[in-house]
PDB file of C-alpha atoms in Angstrom:
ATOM      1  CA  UNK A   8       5.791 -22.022 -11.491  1.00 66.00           C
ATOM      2  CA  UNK A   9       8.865 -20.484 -13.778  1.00 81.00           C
ATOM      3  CA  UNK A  10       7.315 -17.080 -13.694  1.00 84.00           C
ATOM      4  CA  UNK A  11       7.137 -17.152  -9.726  1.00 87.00           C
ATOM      5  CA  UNK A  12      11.143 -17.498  -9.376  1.00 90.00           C
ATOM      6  CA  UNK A  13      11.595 -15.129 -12.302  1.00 91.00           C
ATOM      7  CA  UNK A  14       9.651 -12.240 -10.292  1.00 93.00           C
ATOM      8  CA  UNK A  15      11.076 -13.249  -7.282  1.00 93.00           C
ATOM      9  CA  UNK A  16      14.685 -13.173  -9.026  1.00 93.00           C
ATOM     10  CA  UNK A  17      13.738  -9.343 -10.119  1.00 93.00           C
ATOM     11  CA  UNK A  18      12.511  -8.397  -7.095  1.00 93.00           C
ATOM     12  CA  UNK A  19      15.490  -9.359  -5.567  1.00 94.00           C
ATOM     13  CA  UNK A  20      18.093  -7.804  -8.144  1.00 92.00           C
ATOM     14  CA  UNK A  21      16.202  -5.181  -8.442  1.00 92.00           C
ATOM     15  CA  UNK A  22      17.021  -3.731  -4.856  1.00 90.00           C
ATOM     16  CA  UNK A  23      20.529  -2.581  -6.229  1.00 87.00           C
ATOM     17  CA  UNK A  24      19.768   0.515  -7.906  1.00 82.00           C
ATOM     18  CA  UNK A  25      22.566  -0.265 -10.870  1.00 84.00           C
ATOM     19  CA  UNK A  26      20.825  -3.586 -11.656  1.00 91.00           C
ATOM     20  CA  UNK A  27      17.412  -2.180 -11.210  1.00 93.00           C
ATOM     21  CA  UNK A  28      17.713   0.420 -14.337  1.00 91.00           C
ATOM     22  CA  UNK A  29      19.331  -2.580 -16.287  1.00 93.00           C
ATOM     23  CA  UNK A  30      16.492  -4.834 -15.652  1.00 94.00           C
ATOM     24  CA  UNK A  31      13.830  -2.048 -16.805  1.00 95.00           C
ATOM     25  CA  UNK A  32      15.387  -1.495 -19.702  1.00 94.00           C
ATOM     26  CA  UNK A  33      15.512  -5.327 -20.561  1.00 94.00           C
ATOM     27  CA  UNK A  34      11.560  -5.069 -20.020  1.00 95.00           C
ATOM     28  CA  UNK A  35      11.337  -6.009 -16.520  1.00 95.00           C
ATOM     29  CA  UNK A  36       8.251  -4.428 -15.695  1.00 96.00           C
ATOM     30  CA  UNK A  37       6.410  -6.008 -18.434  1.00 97.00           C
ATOM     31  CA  UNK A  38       7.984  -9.329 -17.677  1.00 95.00           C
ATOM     32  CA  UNK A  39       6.381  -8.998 -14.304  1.00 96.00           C
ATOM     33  CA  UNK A  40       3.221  -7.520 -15.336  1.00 97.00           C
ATOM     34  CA  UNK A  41       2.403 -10.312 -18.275  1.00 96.00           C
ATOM     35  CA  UNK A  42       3.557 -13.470 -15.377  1.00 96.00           C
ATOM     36  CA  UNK A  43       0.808 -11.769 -13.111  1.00 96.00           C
ATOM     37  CA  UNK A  44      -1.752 -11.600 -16.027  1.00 96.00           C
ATOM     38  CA  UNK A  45      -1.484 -14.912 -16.927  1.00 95.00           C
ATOM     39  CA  UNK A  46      -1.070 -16.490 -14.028  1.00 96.00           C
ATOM     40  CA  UNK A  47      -3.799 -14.077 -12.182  1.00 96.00           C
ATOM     41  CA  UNK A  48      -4.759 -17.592  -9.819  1.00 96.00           C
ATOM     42  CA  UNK A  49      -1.421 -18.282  -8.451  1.00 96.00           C
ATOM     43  CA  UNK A  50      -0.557 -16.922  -5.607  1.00 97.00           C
ATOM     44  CA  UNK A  51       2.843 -17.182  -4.739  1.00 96.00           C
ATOM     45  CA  UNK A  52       3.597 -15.135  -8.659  1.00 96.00           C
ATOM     46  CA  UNK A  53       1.014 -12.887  -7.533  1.00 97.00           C
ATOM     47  CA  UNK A  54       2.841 -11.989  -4.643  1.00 97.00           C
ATOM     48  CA  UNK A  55       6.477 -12.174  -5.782  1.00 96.00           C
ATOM     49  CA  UNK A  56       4.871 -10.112  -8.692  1.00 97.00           C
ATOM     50  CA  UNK A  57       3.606  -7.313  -6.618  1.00 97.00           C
ATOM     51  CA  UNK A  58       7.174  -7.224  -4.674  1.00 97.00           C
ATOM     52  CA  UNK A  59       9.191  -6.959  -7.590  1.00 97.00           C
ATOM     53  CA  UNK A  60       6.796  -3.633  -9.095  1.00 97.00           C
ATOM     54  CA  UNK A  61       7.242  -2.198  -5.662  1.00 97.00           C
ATOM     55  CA  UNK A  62      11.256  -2.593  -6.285  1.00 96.00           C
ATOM     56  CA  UNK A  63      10.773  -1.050  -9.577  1.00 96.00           C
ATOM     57  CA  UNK A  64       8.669   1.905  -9.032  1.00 95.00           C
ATOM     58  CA  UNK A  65      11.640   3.579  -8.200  1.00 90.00           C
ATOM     59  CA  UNK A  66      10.902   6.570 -10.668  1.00 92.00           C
ATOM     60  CA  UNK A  67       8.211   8.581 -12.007  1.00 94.00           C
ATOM     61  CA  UNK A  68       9.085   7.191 -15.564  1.00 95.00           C
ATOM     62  CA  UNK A  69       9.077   3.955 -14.061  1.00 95.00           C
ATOM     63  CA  UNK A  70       5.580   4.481 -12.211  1.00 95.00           C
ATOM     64  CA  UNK A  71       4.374   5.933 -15.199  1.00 96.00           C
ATOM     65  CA  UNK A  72       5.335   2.635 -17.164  1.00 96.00           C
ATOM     66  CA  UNK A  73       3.887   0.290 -14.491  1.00 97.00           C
ATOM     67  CA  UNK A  74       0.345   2.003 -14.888  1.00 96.00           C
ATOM     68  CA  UNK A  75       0.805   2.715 -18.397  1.00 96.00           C
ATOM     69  CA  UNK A  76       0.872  -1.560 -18.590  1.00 96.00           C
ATOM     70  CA  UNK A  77      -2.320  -1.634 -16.933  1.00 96.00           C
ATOM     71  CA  UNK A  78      -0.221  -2.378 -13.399  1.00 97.00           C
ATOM     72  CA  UNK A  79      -2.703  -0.720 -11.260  1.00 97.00           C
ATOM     73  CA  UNK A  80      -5.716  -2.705 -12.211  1.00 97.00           C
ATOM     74  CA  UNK A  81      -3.097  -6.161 -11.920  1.00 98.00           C
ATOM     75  CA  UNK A  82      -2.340  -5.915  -8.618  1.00 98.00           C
ATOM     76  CA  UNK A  83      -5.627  -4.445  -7.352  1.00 97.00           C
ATOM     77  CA  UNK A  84      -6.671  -7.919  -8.775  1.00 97.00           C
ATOM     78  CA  UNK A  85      -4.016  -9.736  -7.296  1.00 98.00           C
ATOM     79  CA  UNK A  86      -5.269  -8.295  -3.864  1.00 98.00           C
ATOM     80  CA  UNK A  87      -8.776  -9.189  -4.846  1.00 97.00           C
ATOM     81  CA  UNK A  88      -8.565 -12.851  -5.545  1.00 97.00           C
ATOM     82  CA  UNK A  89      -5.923 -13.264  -2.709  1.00 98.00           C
ATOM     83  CA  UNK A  90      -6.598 -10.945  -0.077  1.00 97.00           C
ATOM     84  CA  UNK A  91      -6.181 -13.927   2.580  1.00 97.00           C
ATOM     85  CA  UNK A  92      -2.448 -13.889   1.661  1.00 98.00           C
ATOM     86  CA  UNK A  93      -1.034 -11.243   3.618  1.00 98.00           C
ATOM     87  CA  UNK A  94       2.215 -11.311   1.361  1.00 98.00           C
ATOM     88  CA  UNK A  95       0.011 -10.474  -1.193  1.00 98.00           C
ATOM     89  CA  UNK A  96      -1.650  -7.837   0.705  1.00 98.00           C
ATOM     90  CA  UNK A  97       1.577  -6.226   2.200  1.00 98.00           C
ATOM     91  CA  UNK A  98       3.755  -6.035  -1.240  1.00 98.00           C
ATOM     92  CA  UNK A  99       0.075  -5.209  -2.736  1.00 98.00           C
ATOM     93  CA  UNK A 100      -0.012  -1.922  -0.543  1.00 98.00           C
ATOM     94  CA  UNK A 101       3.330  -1.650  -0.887  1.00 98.00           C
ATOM     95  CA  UNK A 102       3.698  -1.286  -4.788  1.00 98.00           C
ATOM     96  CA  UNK A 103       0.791   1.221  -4.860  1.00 97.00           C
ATOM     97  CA  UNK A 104       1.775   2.761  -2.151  1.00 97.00           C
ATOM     98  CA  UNK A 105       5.190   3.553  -4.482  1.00 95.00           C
ATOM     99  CA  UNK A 106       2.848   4.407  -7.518  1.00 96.00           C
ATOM    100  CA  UNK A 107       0.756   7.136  -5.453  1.00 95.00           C
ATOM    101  CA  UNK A 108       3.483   9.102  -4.642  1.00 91.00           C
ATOM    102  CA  UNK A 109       3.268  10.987  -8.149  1.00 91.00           C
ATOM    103  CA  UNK A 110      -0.011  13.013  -8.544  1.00 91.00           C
ATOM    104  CA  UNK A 111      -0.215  11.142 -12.197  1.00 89.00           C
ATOM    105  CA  UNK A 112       0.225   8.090 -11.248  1.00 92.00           C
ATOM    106  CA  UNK A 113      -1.997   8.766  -7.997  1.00 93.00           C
ATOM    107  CA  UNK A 114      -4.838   9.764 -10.065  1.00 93.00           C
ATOM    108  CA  UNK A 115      -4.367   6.248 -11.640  1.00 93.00           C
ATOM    109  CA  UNK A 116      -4.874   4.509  -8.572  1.00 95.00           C
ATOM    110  CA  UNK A 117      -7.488   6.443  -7.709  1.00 94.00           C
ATOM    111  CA  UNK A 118      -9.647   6.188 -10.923  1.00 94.00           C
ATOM    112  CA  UNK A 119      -9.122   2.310 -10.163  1.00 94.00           C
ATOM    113  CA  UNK A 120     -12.531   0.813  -9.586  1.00 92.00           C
ATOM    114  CA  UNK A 121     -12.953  -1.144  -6.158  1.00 94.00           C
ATOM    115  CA  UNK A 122      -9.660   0.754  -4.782  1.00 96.00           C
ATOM    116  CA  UNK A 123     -10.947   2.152  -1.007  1.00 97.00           C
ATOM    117  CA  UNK A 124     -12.120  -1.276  -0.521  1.00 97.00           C
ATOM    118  CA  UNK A 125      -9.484  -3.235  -1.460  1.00 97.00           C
ATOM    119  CA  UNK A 126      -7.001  -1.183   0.639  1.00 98.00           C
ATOM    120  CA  UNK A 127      -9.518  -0.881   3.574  1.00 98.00           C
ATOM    121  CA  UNK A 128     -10.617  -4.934   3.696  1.00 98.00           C
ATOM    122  CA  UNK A 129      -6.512  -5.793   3.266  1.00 98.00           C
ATOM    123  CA  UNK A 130      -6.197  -3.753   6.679  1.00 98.00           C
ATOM    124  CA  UNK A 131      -9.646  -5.688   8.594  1.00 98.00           C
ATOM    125  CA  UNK A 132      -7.885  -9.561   6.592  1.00 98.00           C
ATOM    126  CA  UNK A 133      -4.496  -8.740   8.448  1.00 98.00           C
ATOM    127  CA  UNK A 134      -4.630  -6.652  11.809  1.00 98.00           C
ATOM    128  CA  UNK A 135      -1.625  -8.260  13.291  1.00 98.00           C
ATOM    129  CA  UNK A 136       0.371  -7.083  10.222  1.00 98.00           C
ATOM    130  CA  UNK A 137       1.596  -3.844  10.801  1.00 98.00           C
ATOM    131  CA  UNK A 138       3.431  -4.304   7.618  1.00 98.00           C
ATOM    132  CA  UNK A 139       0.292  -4.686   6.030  1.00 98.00           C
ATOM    133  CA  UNK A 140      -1.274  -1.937   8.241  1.00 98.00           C
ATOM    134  CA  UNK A 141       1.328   0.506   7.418  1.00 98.00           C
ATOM    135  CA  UNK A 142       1.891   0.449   3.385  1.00 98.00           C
ATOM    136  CA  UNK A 143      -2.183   0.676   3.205  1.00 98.00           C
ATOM    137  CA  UNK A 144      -2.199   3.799   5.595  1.00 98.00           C
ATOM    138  CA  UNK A 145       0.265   5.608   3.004  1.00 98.00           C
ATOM    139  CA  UNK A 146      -1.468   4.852   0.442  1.00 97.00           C
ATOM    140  CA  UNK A 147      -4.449   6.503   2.246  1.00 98.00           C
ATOM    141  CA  UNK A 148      -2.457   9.572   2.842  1.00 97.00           C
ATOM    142  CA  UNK A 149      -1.682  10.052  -0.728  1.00 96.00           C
ATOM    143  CA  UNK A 150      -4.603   9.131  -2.025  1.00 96.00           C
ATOM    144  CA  UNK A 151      -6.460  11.483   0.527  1.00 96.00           C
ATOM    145  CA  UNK A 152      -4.816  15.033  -0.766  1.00 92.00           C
ATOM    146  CA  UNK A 153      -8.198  14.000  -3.080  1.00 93.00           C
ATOM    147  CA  UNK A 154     -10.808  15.475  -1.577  1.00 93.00           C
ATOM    148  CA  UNK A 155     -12.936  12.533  -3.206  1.00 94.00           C
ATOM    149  CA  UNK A 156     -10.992  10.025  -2.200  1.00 96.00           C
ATOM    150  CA  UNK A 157     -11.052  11.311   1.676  1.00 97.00           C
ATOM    151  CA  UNK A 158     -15.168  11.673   1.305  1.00 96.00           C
ATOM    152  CA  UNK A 159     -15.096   7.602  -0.105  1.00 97.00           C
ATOM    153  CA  UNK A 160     -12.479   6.674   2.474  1.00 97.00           C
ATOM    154  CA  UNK A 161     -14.846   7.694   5.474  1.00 97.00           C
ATOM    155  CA  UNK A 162     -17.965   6.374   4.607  1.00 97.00           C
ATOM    156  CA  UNK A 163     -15.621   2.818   4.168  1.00 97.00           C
ATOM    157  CA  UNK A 164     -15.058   3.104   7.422  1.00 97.00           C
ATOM    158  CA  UNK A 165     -11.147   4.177   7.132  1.00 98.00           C
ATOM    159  CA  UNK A 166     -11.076   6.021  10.224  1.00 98.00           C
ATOM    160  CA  UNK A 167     -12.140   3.111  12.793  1.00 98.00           C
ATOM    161  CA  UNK A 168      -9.875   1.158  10.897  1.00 98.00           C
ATOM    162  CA  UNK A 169      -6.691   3.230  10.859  1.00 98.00           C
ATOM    163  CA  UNK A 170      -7.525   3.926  14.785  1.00 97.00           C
ATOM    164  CA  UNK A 171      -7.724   0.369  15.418  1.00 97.00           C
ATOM    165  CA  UNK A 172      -3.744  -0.110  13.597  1.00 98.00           C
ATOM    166  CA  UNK A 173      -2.681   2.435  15.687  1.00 96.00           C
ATOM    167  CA  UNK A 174      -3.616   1.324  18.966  1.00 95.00           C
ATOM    168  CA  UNK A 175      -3.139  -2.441  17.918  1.00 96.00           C
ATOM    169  CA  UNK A 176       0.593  -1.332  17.025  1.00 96.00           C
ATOM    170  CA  UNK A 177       2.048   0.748  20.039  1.00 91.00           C
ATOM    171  CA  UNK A 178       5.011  -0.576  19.778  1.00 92.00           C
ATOM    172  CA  UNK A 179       5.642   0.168  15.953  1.00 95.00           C
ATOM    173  CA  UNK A 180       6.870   3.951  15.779  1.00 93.00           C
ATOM    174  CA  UNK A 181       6.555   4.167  12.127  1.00 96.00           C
ATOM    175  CA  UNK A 182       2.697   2.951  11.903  1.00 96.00           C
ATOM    176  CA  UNK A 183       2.154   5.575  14.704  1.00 95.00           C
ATOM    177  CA  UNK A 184       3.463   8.056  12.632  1.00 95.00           C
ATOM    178  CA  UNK A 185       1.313   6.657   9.533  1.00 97.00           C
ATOM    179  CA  UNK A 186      -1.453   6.239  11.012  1.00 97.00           C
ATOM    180  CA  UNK A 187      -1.985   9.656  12.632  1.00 97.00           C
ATOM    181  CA  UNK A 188      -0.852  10.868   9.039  1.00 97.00           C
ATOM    182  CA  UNK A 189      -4.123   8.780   7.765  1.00 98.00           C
ATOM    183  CA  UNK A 190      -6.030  10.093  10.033  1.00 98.00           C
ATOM    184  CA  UNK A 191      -5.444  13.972   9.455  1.00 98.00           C
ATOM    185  CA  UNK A 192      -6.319  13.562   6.010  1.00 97.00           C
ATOM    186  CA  UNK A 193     -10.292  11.566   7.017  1.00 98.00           C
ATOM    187  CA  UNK A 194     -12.132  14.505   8.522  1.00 97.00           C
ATOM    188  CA  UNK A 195     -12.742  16.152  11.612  1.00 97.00           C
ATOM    189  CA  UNK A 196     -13.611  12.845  13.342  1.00 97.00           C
ATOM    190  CA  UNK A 197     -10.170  11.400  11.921  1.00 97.00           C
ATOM    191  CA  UNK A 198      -8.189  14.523  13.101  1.00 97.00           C
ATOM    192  CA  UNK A 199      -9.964  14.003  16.314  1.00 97.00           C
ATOM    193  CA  UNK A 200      -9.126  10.092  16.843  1.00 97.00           C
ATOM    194  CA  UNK A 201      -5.396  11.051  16.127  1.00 96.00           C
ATOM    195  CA  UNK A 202      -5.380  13.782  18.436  1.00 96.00           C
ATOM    196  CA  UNK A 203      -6.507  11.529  21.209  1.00 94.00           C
ATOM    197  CA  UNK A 204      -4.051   8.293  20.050  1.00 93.00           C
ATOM    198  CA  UNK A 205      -1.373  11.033  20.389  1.00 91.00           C
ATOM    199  CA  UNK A 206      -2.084  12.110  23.366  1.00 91.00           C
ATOM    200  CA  UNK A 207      -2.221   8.277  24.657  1.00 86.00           C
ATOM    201  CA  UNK A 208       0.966   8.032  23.075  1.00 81.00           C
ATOM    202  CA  UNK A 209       2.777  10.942  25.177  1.00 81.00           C
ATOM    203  CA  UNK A 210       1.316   9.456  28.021  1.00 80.00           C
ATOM    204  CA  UNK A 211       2.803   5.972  28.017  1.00 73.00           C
ATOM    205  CA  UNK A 212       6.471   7.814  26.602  1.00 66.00           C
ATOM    206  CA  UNK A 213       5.953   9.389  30.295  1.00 66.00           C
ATOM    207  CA  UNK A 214       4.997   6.710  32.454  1.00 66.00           C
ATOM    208  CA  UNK A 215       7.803   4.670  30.830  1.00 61.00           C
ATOM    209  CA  UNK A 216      10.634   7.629  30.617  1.00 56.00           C
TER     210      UNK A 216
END
């Protein structure tokens, strides 16, 4: 499919930050945004899709225009219909994760219907992903500074979840950091499990060091 190479072909320019404000002027959030639409049962443009609105969320104008386009409720979709494609899933997190880090365009993906399970059932699809495992734990920490969204969170099981990435993923510092994050925004039992994972964690950096 055409629109597949042309999202991948964004996603790729758009890494350079010069070429990136050239290609959102030229509409290439839209671009991306109407390939995804129409093409909402292919997966390889849903996933080059949600890669190239992670590339462009660079800004809070940007992020603004990506939900203003109705980008939010596209890619939660995307993750919906292929949540067995953990490309999908991982650039999935990964663009929202990039659109929650405004309040505005947090509230956005928070007012999305069907988010807390998308995010939590993309970490229980792919638990040997800690690519995967880490973009959905950020956007649990943003999302979190909700008190809402921390109450919905925990009764979707988040915090066996994120305690499960952790320990699954010793060996990835950044998901350890993410993960405890996660879990210091879920509640007294998710401050607890993090607690305990990093006191695990000092103990191996001992019995190794």
């Amino acid at each position: 499919v055409a629109q597949e190479k042309g999202c991948g072909a964004i996603a790729a320019l758009a890494q350079n930050g010069n070429a990136r404000e050239g290609i959102i002027e030229q509409g290439g959030i839209e671009a991306c945004l109407e390939a995804m639409a129409r093409h909402a049962e292919h997966t390889p443009t849903q996933k080059q899709g949600c890669l190239a609105l992670k590339e462009m969320a660079g800004s809070l104008e940007d992020r603004e225009r990506v939900v203003k386009n109705k980008g939010v409720k596209i890619i939660v979709e995307a993750m919906r219909k292929h949540g067995q494609d953990v490309g999908v899933c991982e650039y999935g997190c990964a663009a929202l994760m990039r659109l929650a880090f405004d309040p505005p365009t947090a509230i956005a993906i928070g007012n999305e219907a069907g988010i807390h399970d998308i995010i939590i059932n993309a970490m229980k699809d792919h638990p040997l992903s800690p690519e995967v495992q880490e973009e959905a734990c950020w956007v649990i920490i943003f999302l979190t500074s909700d008190k809402k969204h921390e109450k919905i969170f925990i009764k979707g099981g988040a915090v066996k979840i994120v305690k499960e990435a952790v320990e699954r993923h010793f060996d990835v510092d950044s998901l350890q950091e993410q993960g405890r994050m996660a879990l210091d925004n879920l509640g007294p039992k998710g401050r607890e499990e993090s607690l305990k994972l990093k006191r695990q964690q000092d103990s191996l950096k001992v019995e190794v060091g």
